[in-house]
PDB file of C-alpha atoms in Angstrom:
ATOM      1  CA  MET T1373     196.930 -83.878 101.282  1.00 56.00           C
ATOM      2  CA  SER T1374     195.225 -83.859  97.897  1.00 65.00           C
ATOM      3  CA  ALA T1375     192.367 -81.797  99.353  1.00 62.00           C
ATOM      4  CA  ILE T1376     194.852 -79.161 100.538  1.00 59.00           C
ATOM      5  CA  ARG T1377     196.561 -79.144  97.145  1.00 63.00           C
ATOM      6  CA  GLY T1378     193.202 -78.770  95.419  1.00 69.00           C
ATOM      7  CA  ALA T1379     192.245 -75.857  97.647  1.00 68.00           C
ATOM      8  CA  ARG T1380     195.549 -74.141  96.910  1.00 75.00           C
ATOM      9  CA  GLU T1381     195.089 -74.628  93.172  1.00 81.00           C
ATOM     10  CA  ARG T1382     191.575 -73.191  93.344  1.00 82.00           C
ATOM     11  CA  ALA T1383     192.832 -70.222  95.334  1.00 81.00           C
ATOM     12  CA  ARG T1384     195.593 -69.620  92.805  1.00 83.00           C
ATOM     13  CA  ILE T1385     193.096 -69.741  89.933  1.00 90.00           C
ATOM     14  CA  GLU T1386     190.834 -67.257  91.710  1.00 92.00           C
ATOM     15  CA  VAL T1387     193.661 -64.833  92.501  1.00 92.00           C
ATOM     16  CA  THR T1388     195.010 -65.083  88.941  1.00 93.00           C
ATOM     17  CA  ALA T1389     191.542 -64.269  87.590  1.00 95.00           C
ATOM     18  CA  ALA T1390     191.238 -61.300  89.960  1.00 95.00           C
ATOM     19  CA  ILE T1391     194.627 -59.958  88.847  1.00 95.00           C
ATOM     20  CA  LYS T1392     193.639 -60.222  85.194  1.00 96.00           C
ATOM     21  CA  ASP T1393     190.265 -58.582  85.818  1.00 95.00           C
ATOM     22  CA  GLU T1394     191.907 -55.629  87.571  1.00 95.00           C
ATOM     23  CA  ALA T1395     194.522 -55.382  84.798  1.00 95.00           C
ATOM     24  CA  ARG T1396     191.710 -55.227  82.215  1.00 95.00           C
ATOM     25  CA  ARG T1397     190.085 -52.410  84.187  1.00 94.00           C
ATOM     26  CA  GLN T1398     193.376 -50.549  84.069  1.00 93.00           C
ATOM     27  CA  LEU T1399     193.649 -51.178  80.327  1.00 90.00           C
ATOM     28  CA  ALA T1400     190.232 -49.608  79.858  1.00 92.00           C
ATOM     29  CA  ALA T1401     191.079 -46.614  82.034  1.00 91.00           C
ATOM     30  CA  GLU T1402     194.741 -45.947  81.215  1.00 89.00           C
ATOM     31  CA  GLY T1403     195.764 -48.060  78.208  1.00 89.00           C
ATOM     32  CA  ALA T1404     198.258 -50.878  77.971  1.00 90.00           C
ATOM     33  CA  ALA T1405     201.330 -48.623  78.067  1.00 88.00           C
ATOM     34  CA  LYS T1406     200.474 -47.532  81.624  1.00 90.00           C
ATOM     35  CA  LEU T1407     199.720 -50.989  83.002  1.00 91.00           C
ATOM     36  CA  SER T1408     201.520 -51.325  86.334  1.00 90.00           C
ATOM     37  CA  LEU T1409     201.894 -54.396  88.542  1.00 92.00           C
ATOM     38  CA  ARG T1410     202.183 -52.165  91.597  1.00 93.00           C
ATOM     39  CA  ALA T1411     198.933 -50.402  90.729  1.00 94.00           C
ATOM     40  CA  VAL T1412     197.170 -53.742  90.178  1.00 94.00           C
ATOM     41  CA  ALA T1413     198.478 -55.025  93.521  1.00 93.00           C
ATOM     42  CA  ARG T1414     197.379 -51.836  95.286  1.00 94.00           C
ATOM     43  CA  GLU T1415     193.830 -52.043  93.918  1.00 94.00           C
ATOM     44  CA  LEU T1416     193.569 -55.683  94.999  1.00 92.00           C
ATOM     45  CA  GLY T1417     194.958 -55.007  98.455  1.00 92.00           C
ATOM     46  CA  MET T1418     198.029 -57.145  97.788  1.00 91.00           C
ATOM     47  CA  VAL T1419     201.673 -56.402  98.393  1.00 90.00           C
ATOM     48  CA  SER T1420     203.697 -56.267  95.183  1.00 87.00           C
ATOM     49  CA  SER T1421     205.861 -59.208  96.204  1.00 88.00           C
ATOM     50  CA  ALA T1422     202.765 -61.405  96.452  1.00 89.00           C
ATOM     51  CA  LEU T1423     201.590 -60.425  92.972  1.00 91.00           C
ATOM     52  CA  TYR T1424     205.011 -61.209  91.525  1.00 91.00           C
ATOM     53  CA  ARG T1425     204.469 -64.850  92.486  1.00 92.00           C
ATOM     54  CA  TYR T1426     201.674 -64.911  89.897  1.00 94.00           C
ATOM     55  CA  PHE T1427     203.163 -62.628  87.258  1.00 95.00           C
ATOM     56  CA  PRO T1428     206.882 -61.908  87.683  1.00 94.00           C
ATOM     57  CA  SER T1429     206.782 -58.930  85.317  1.00 93.00           C
ATOM     58  CA  ARG T1430     204.457 -56.529  83.552  1.00 94.00           C
ATOM     59  CA  ASP T1431     205.270 -58.256  80.264  1.00 95.00           C
ATOM     60  CA  GLU T1432     204.142 -61.634  81.585  1.00 96.00           C
ATOM     61  CA  LEU T1433     200.841 -60.131  82.689  1.00 96.00           C
ATOM     62  CA  LEU T1434     200.452 -58.422  79.311  1.00 96.00           C
ATOM     63  CA  THR T1435     201.150 -61.710  77.553  1.00 97.00           C
ATOM     64  CA  ALA T1436     198.477 -63.466  79.607  1.00 97.00           C
ATOM     65  CA  LEU T1437     195.945 -60.760  78.716  1.00 97.00           C
ATOM     66  CA  ILE T1438     196.918 -60.893  75.045  1.00 97.00           C
ATOM     67  CA  VAL T1439     196.603 -64.674  74.907  1.00 97.00           C
ATOM     68  CA  ASP T1440     193.211 -64.493  76.630  1.00 97.00           C
ATOM     69  CA  ALA T1441     191.994 -61.880  74.146  1.00 97.00           C
ATOM     70  CA  TYR T1442     193.167 -63.839  71.108  1.00 98.00           C
ATOM     71  CA  ASP T1443     191.601 -67.009  72.516  1.00 98.00           C
ATOM     72  CA  SER T1444     188.345 -65.198  73.193  1.00 98.00           C
ATOM     73  CA  VAL T1445     187.936 -63.748  69.698  1.00 98.00           C
ATOM     74  CA  GLY T1446     189.174 -67.034  68.234  1.00 98.00           C
ATOM     75  CA  GLU T1447     186.542 -68.956  70.173  1.00 98.00           C
ATOM     76  CA  ALA T1448     183.860 -66.570  68.925  1.00 98.00           C
ATOM     77  CA  ALA T1449     184.962 -67.179  65.328  1.00 97.00           C
ATOM     78  CA  GLU T1450     185.099 -70.945  65.806  1.00 97.00           C
ATOM     79  CA  ASN T1451     181.639 -71.024  67.366  1.00 96.00           C
ATOM     80  CA  ALA T1452     180.235 -69.030  64.455  1.00 96.00           C
ATOM     81  CA  HIS T1453     181.843 -71.412  61.965  1.00 94.00           C
ATOM     82  CA  ARG T1454     180.419 -74.410  63.768  1.00 91.00           C
ATOM     83  CA  THR T1455     176.874 -73.113  64.146  1.00 90.00           C
ATOM     84  CA  ALA T1456     176.312 -71.027  60.997  1.00 81.00           C
ATOM     85  CA  ALA T1457     174.517 -72.241  57.879  1.00 60.00           C
ATOM     86  CA  PRO T1458     173.600 -75.748  59.050  1.00 58.00           C
ATOM     87  CA  ASP T1459     171.756 -76.403  55.779  1.00 59.00           C
ATOM     88  CA  GLY T1460     174.527 -78.354  54.109  1.00 56.00           C
ATOM     89  CA  SER T1461     177.345 -77.884  51.655  1.00 60.00           C
ATOM     90  CA  ALA T1462     175.679 -75.710  49.000  1.00 73.00           C
ATOM     91  CA  PRO T1463     177.879 -72.853  47.784  1.00 67.00           C
ATOM     92  CA  ALA T1464     175.770 -70.249  49.571  1.00 80.00           C
ATOM     93  CA  ALA T1465     176.253 -72.090  52.873  1.00 89.00           C
ATOM     94  CA  HIS T1466     180.005 -71.576  52.733  1.00 91.00           C
ATOM     95  CA  LEU T1467     179.685 -67.875  51.995  1.00 93.00           C
ATOM     96  CA  ALA T1468     177.163 -67.619  54.852  1.00 92.00           C
ATOM     97  CA  ARG T1469     179.691 -69.242  57.197  1.00 93.00           C
ATOM     98  CA  TRP T1470     182.376 -66.794  56.066  1.00 96.00           C
ATOM     99  CA  VAL T1471     180.068 -63.840  56.775  1.00 96.00           C
ATOM    100  CA  ALA T1472     179.003 -65.318  60.119  1.00 96.00           C
ATOM    101  CA  VAL T1473     182.625 -65.721  61.202  1.00 97.00           C
ATOM    102  CA  ALA T1474     183.424 -62.133  60.208  1.00 98.00           C
ATOM    103  CA  CYS T1475     180.344 -60.818  62.022  1.00 97.00           C
ATOM    104  CA  ALA T1476     181.331 -62.780  65.127  1.00 98.00           C
ATOM    105  CA  VAL T1477     184.722 -61.049  65.090  1.00 98.00           C
ATOM    106  CA  ARG T1478     183.026 -57.650  64.803  1.00 98.00           C
ATOM    107  CA  ASP T1479     180.543 -58.487  67.564  1.00 98.00           C
ATOM    108  CA  TRP T1480     183.386 -59.546  69.850  1.00 98.00           C
ATOM    109  CA  ALA T1481     185.320 -56.359  69.141  1.00 98.00           C
ATOM    110  CA  LEU T1482     182.295 -54.170  69.881  1.00 98.00           C
ATOM    111  CA  ALA T1483     181.776 -56.026  73.164  1.00 97.00           C
ATOM    112  CA  HIS T1484     185.479 -55.903  74.125  1.00 96.00           C
ATOM    113  CA  PRO T1485     186.942 -52.726  72.589  1.00 96.00           C
ATOM    114  CA  HIS T1486     189.821 -52.404  75.050  1.00 95.00           C
ATOM    115  CA  GLU T1487     190.899 -56.006  74.611  1.00 96.00           C
ATOM    116  CA  TYR T1488     190.609 -55.557  70.848  1.00 97.00           C
ATOM    117  CA  ALA T1489     192.838 -52.483  71.107  1.00 95.00           C
ATOM    118  CA  LEU T1490     195.372 -54.518  73.093  1.00 95.00           C
ATOM    119  CA  ILE T1491     195.810 -57.076  70.306  1.00 96.00           C
ATOM    120  CA  TYR T1492     195.082 -55.023  67.175  1.00 96.00           C
ATOM    121  CA  GLY T1493     195.872 -51.473  68.247  1.00 93.00           C
ATOM    122  CA  SER T1494     199.157 -49.635  68.654  1.00 90.00           C
ATOM    123  CA  PRO T1495     202.112 -51.715  69.893  1.00 91.00           C
ATOM    124  CA  VAL T1496     202.863 -51.405  73.600  1.00 92.00           C
ATOM    125  CA  PRO T1497     206.176 -49.549  74.052  1.00 91.00           C
ATOM    126  CA  GLY T1498     208.918 -51.852  75.292  1.00 91.00           C
ATOM    127  CA  TYR T1499     206.883 -55.041  74.863  1.00 93.00           C
ATOM    128  CA  THR T1500     207.765 -57.845  72.462  1.00 93.00           C
ATOM    129  CA  ALA T1501     205.175 -60.590  72.082  1.00 93.00           C
ATOM    130  CA  PRO T1502     206.615 -64.043  72.806  1.00 95.00           C
ATOM    131  CA  GLN T1503     206.128 -67.275  70.878  1.00 95.00           C
ATOM    132  CA  ALA T1504     203.220 -68.192  73.153  1.00 95.00           C
ATOM    133  CA  THR T1505     200.994 -65.615  71.431  1.00 97.00           C
ATOM    134  CA  ILE T1506     201.370 -67.027  67.906  1.00 96.00           C
ATOM    135  CA  ALA T1507     198.950 -69.961  68.116  1.00 96.00           C
ATOM    136  CA  PRO T1508     196.159 -67.954  69.798  1.00 97.00           C
ATOM    137  CA  ALA T1509     196.659 -65.121  67.285  1.00 97.00           C
ATOM    138  CA  SER T1510     196.206 -67.598  64.425  1.00 96.00           C
ATOM    139  CA  ARG T1511     192.785 -68.885  65.445  1.00 97.00           C
ATOM    140  CA  VAL T1512     190.621 -66.455  63.457  1.00 97.00           C
ATOM    141  CA  GLY T1513     192.777 -66.831  60.347  1.00 96.00           C
ATOM    142  CA  LEU T1514     192.609 -70.621  60.602  1.00 95.00           C
ATOM    143  CA  VAL T1515     188.816 -70.470  60.760  1.00 96.00           C
ATOM    144  CA  LEU T1516     188.705 -68.375  57.588  1.00 96.00           C
ATOM    145  CA  VAL T1517     191.006 -70.883  55.877  1.00 96.00           C
ATOM    146  CA  ALA T1518     188.778 -73.749  57.075  1.00 94.00           C
ATOM    147  CA  VAL T1519     185.695 -72.109  55.535  1.00 94.00           C
ATOM    148  CA  VAL T1520     187.441 -71.866  52.169  1.00 95.00           C
ATOM    149  CA  GLU T1521     188.850 -75.400  52.427  1.00 93.00           C
ATOM    150  CA  ASP T1522     185.337 -76.751  53.080  1.00 91.00           C
ATOM    151  CA  ALA T1523     184.021 -74.882  50.066  1.00 92.00           C
ATOM    152  CA  HIS T1524     186.882 -76.101  47.865  1.00 92.00           C
ATOM    153  CA  ARG T1525     186.236 -79.694  48.871  1.00 88.00           C
ATOM    154  CA  GLU T1526     182.430 -79.666  48.750  1.00 84.00           C
ATOM    155  CA  ALA T1527     181.255 -76.999  46.331  1.00 72.00           C
ATOM    156  CA  GLY T1528     184.241 -75.729  44.426  1.00 77.00           C
ATOM    157  CA  LEU T1529     185.758 -72.287  44.211  1.00 88.00           C
ATOM    158  CA  ALA T1530     185.842 -69.599  41.564  1.00 89.00           C
ATOM    159  CA  LEU T1531     189.635 -69.389  41.454  1.00 89.00           C
ATOM    160  CA  PRO T1532     190.849 -65.776  41.606  1.00 90.00           C
ATOM    161  CA  PRO T1533     193.375 -64.618  39.000  1.00 91.00           C
ATOM    162  CA  LEU T1534     197.042 -64.919  39.948  1.00 93.00           C
ATOM    163  CA  THR T1535     199.799 -62.932  38.301  1.00 94.00           C
ATOM    164  CA  GLU T1536     203.122 -64.553  37.501  1.00 96.00           C
ATOM    165  CA  GLU T1537     204.800 -61.941  39.656  1.00 96.00           C
ATOM    166  CA  LEU T1538     202.890 -63.167  42.719  1.00 95.00           C
ATOM    167  CA  ARG T1539     202.992 -66.897  41.944  1.00 96.00           C
ATOM    168  CA  PRO T1540     206.101 -67.706  44.041  1.00 96.00           C
ATOM    169  CA  GLU T1541     204.649 -65.814  46.985  1.00 97.00           C
ATOM    170  CA  ALA T1542     201.267 -67.501  46.524  1.00 96.00           C
ATOM    171  CA  GLU T1543     202.895 -70.923  46.475  1.00 96.00           C
ATOM    172  CA  ARG T1544     204.828 -70.132  49.645  1.00 97.00           C
ATOM    173  CA  LEU T1545     201.717 -68.832  51.414  1.00 95.00           C
ATOM    174  CA  ALA T1546     199.673 -71.841  50.363  1.00 95.00           C
ATOM    175  CA  ALA T1547     202.355 -74.265  51.570  1.00 96.00           C
ATOM    176  CA  GLU T1548     202.656 -72.528  54.946  1.00 94.00           C
ATOM    177  CA  LEU T1549     199.089 -71.447  55.669  1.00 92.00           C
ATOM    178  CA  ALA T1550     196.669 -73.439  53.523  1.00 90.00           C
ATOM    179  CA  PRO T1551     198.254 -76.568  52.018  1.00 91.00           C
ATOM    180  CA  GLY T1552     194.820 -77.895  51.063  1.00 87.00           C
ATOM    181  CA  LEU T1553     194.081 -74.952  48.776  1.00 93.00           C
ATOM    182  CA  PRO T1554     195.308 -73.869  45.327  1.00 94.00           C
ATOM    183  CA  PRO T1555     198.016 -71.174  45.486  1.00 95.00           C
ATOM    184  CA  ALA T1556     195.716 -68.752  43.648  1.00 94.00           C
ATOM    185  CA  VAL T1557     193.501 -68.640  46.751  1.00 95.00           C
ATOM    186  CA  ALA T1558     196.268 -68.009  49.282  1.00 95.00           C
ATOM    187  CA  VAL T1559     196.939 -64.373  48.395  1.00 95.00           C
ATOM    188  CA  PRO T1560     193.289 -63.211  48.533  1.00 95.00           C
ATOM    189  CA  ILE T1561     192.759 -65.086  51.828  1.00 96.00           C
ATOM    190  CA  VAL T1562     195.619 -63.175  53.451  1.00 96.00           C
ATOM    191  CA  ALA T1563     194.332 -59.934  51.917  1.00 96.00           C
ATOM    192  CA  ALA T1564     190.780 -60.665  53.147  1.00 97.00           C
ATOM    193  CA  TRP T1565     192.064 -61.441  56.649  1.00 96.00           C
ATOM    194  CA  ALA T1566     193.864 -58.091  56.740  1.00 96.00           C
ATOM    195  CA  GLN T1567     190.867 -56.223  55.324  1.00 98.00           C
ATOM    196  CA  LEU T1568     188.493 -57.857  57.819  1.00 98.00           C
ATOM    197  CA  PHE T1569     190.480 -56.456  60.717  1.00 97.00           C
ATOM    198  CA  GLY T1570     190.880 -53.160  58.897  1.00 97.00           C
ATOM    199  CA  LEU T1571     187.096 -52.817  58.731  1.00 98.00           C
ATOM    200  CA  VAL T1572     186.719 -53.699  62.398  1.00 98.00           C
ATOM    201  CA  SER T1573     189.545 -51.371  63.437  1.00 98.00           C
ATOM    202  CA  PHE T1574     188.086 -48.427  61.514  1.00 97.00           C
ATOM    203  CA  GLU T1575     184.843 -48.899  63.435  1.00 97.00           C
ATOM    204  CA  ILE T1576     186.387 -49.533  66.853  1.00 97.00           C
ATOM    205  CA  PHE T1577     188.901 -46.676  66.643  1.00 96.00           C
ATOM    206  CA  GLY T1578     186.471 -44.110  65.271  1.00 95.00           C
ATOM    207  CA  GLN T1579     187.584 -43.688  61.645  1.00 95.00           C
ATOM    208  CA  PHE T1580     184.023 -44.386  60.473  1.00 96.00           C
ATOM    209  CA  ASP T1581     182.539 -41.666  62.685  1.00 95.00           C
ATOM    210  CA  ARG T1582     180.537 -39.187  60.564  1.00 93.00           C
ATOM    211  CA  VAL T1583     181.279 -41.363  57.533  1.00 96.00           C
ATOM    212  CA  VAL T1584     179.446 -44.707  57.797  1.00 95.00           C
ATOM    213  CA  GLU T1585     176.110 -44.750  59.622  1.00 95.00           C
ATOM    214  CA  ALA T1586     174.555 -48.118  58.677  1.00 97.00           C
ATOM    215  CA  ARG T1587     177.586 -49.929  60.020  1.00 97.00           C
ATOM    216  CA  ALA T1588     176.223 -53.467  60.421  1.00 96.00           C
ATOM    217  CA  ALA T1589     174.860 -53.498  56.851  1.00 97.00           C
ATOM    218  CA  PHE T1590     178.028 -51.867  55.514  1.00 97.00           C
ATOM    219  CA  PHE T1591     180.197 -54.431  57.289  1.00 98.00           C
ATOM    220  CA  ARG T1592     178.110 -57.382  56.150  1.00 97.00           C
ATOM    221  CA  GLN T1593     178.199 -56.379  52.495  1.00 96.00           C
ATOM    222  CA  SER T1594     181.927 -55.648  52.709  1.00 98.00           C
ATOM    223  CA  VAL T1595     182.831 -59.047  54.166  1.00 97.00           C
ATOM    224  CA  GLU T1596     180.533 -60.813  51.719  1.00 96.00           C
ATOM    225  CA  GLU T1597     182.553 -59.207  48.925  1.00 96.00           C
ATOM    226  CA  LEU T1598     185.734 -60.350  50.673  1.00 97.00           C
ATOM    227  CA  GLY T1599     184.340 -63.883  50.642  1.00 96.00           C
ATOM    228  CA  ARG T1600     183.733 -63.680  46.918  1.00 95.00           C
ATOM    229  CA  SER T1601     187.270 -62.355  46.441  1.00 95.00           C
ATOM    230  CA  VAL T1602     188.668 -65.637  47.795  1.00 95.00           C
ATOM    231  CA  GLY T1603     186.483 -67.661  45.435  1.00 93.00           C
ATOM    232  CA  LEU T1604     183.384 -68.425  47.510  1.00 93.00           C
ATOM    233  CA  LEU T1605     180.237 -68.808  45.429  1.00 84.00           C
ATOM    234  CA  GLY T1606     176.617 -67.796  45.926  1.00 72.00           C
ATOM    235  CA  THR T1607     175.075 -65.208  48.225  1.00 69.00           C
ATOM    236  CA  ALA T1608     175.129 -65.197  52.001  1.00 64.00           C
ATOM    237  CA  GLY T1609     171.388 -64.610  52.405  1.00 58.00           C
ATOM    238  CA  PRO T1610     169.591 -62.197  54.745  1.00 55.00           C
ATOM    239  CA  ALA T1611     171.264 -60.696  57.786  1.00 50.00           C
ATOM    240  CA  ARG T1612     170.999 -62.841  60.882  1.00 44.00           C
ATOM    241  CA  GLN T1613     168.816 -61.729  63.744  1.00 38.00           C
ATOM    242  CA  GLY T1614     170.384 -61.083  67.110  1.00 37.00           C
ATOM    243  CA  GLY T1615     174.003 -60.341  67.816  1.00 40.00           C
ATOM    244  CA  ARG T1616     175.314 -56.950  68.869  1.00 41.00           C
ATOM    245  CA  ALA T1617     174.986 -53.499  67.460  1.00 39.00           C
ATOM    246  CA  ARG T1618     172.716 -53.590  64.442  1.00 37.00           C
ATOM    247  CA  ARG T1619     173.764 -50.010  63.666  1.00 40.00           C
TER     248      ARG T1619
END
């Protein structure tokens, strides 16, 4: 009996993966707003009623794709944090980790532009993201916070200035997002997180066309400055070899 159950579970996993793969192809061709369960079923040779047993609605399929995309870019950021700058806790090592994490996000976006557009592009009409997307969407931000927390604990930070007007907001942000950090760091971390994805979005969606040509170097210097804005010390060192799109 367990062998039959195992075979059914494997079959369900395979069909679920096939549905998602076809849905991603439709995202690339038509965009998220035109994603259709009937069209996915037709391309897979399934009847619609069979597909509904896996994803009862378009929104549930969209949510699965969104969670997968957030998890994928989050994993890329976490891997970069874990493997970058293995030479210890010197100030420059923390800035190098920050830059490596940012570059991993850019590399992922260049490799998966349609999935990036799904999670950071225009909202899908009629779709409201459920609670299940919040934790996956937080993964990149949590890695950036972890880099700064490591630096604060091991090498110190150059605390950014904090106006009295922003102090209550900074204290709230620190309590909610980075309780291990001084409030003065919370505001620039949130700003750097937003600016990181602004840089990536400008490249992915074409706003840098005919403006920025040396995009990898431009991006690297920009995110290094973002790292300094949150209080990281030192210099990140030479650009890493490998990775995507050294443009």
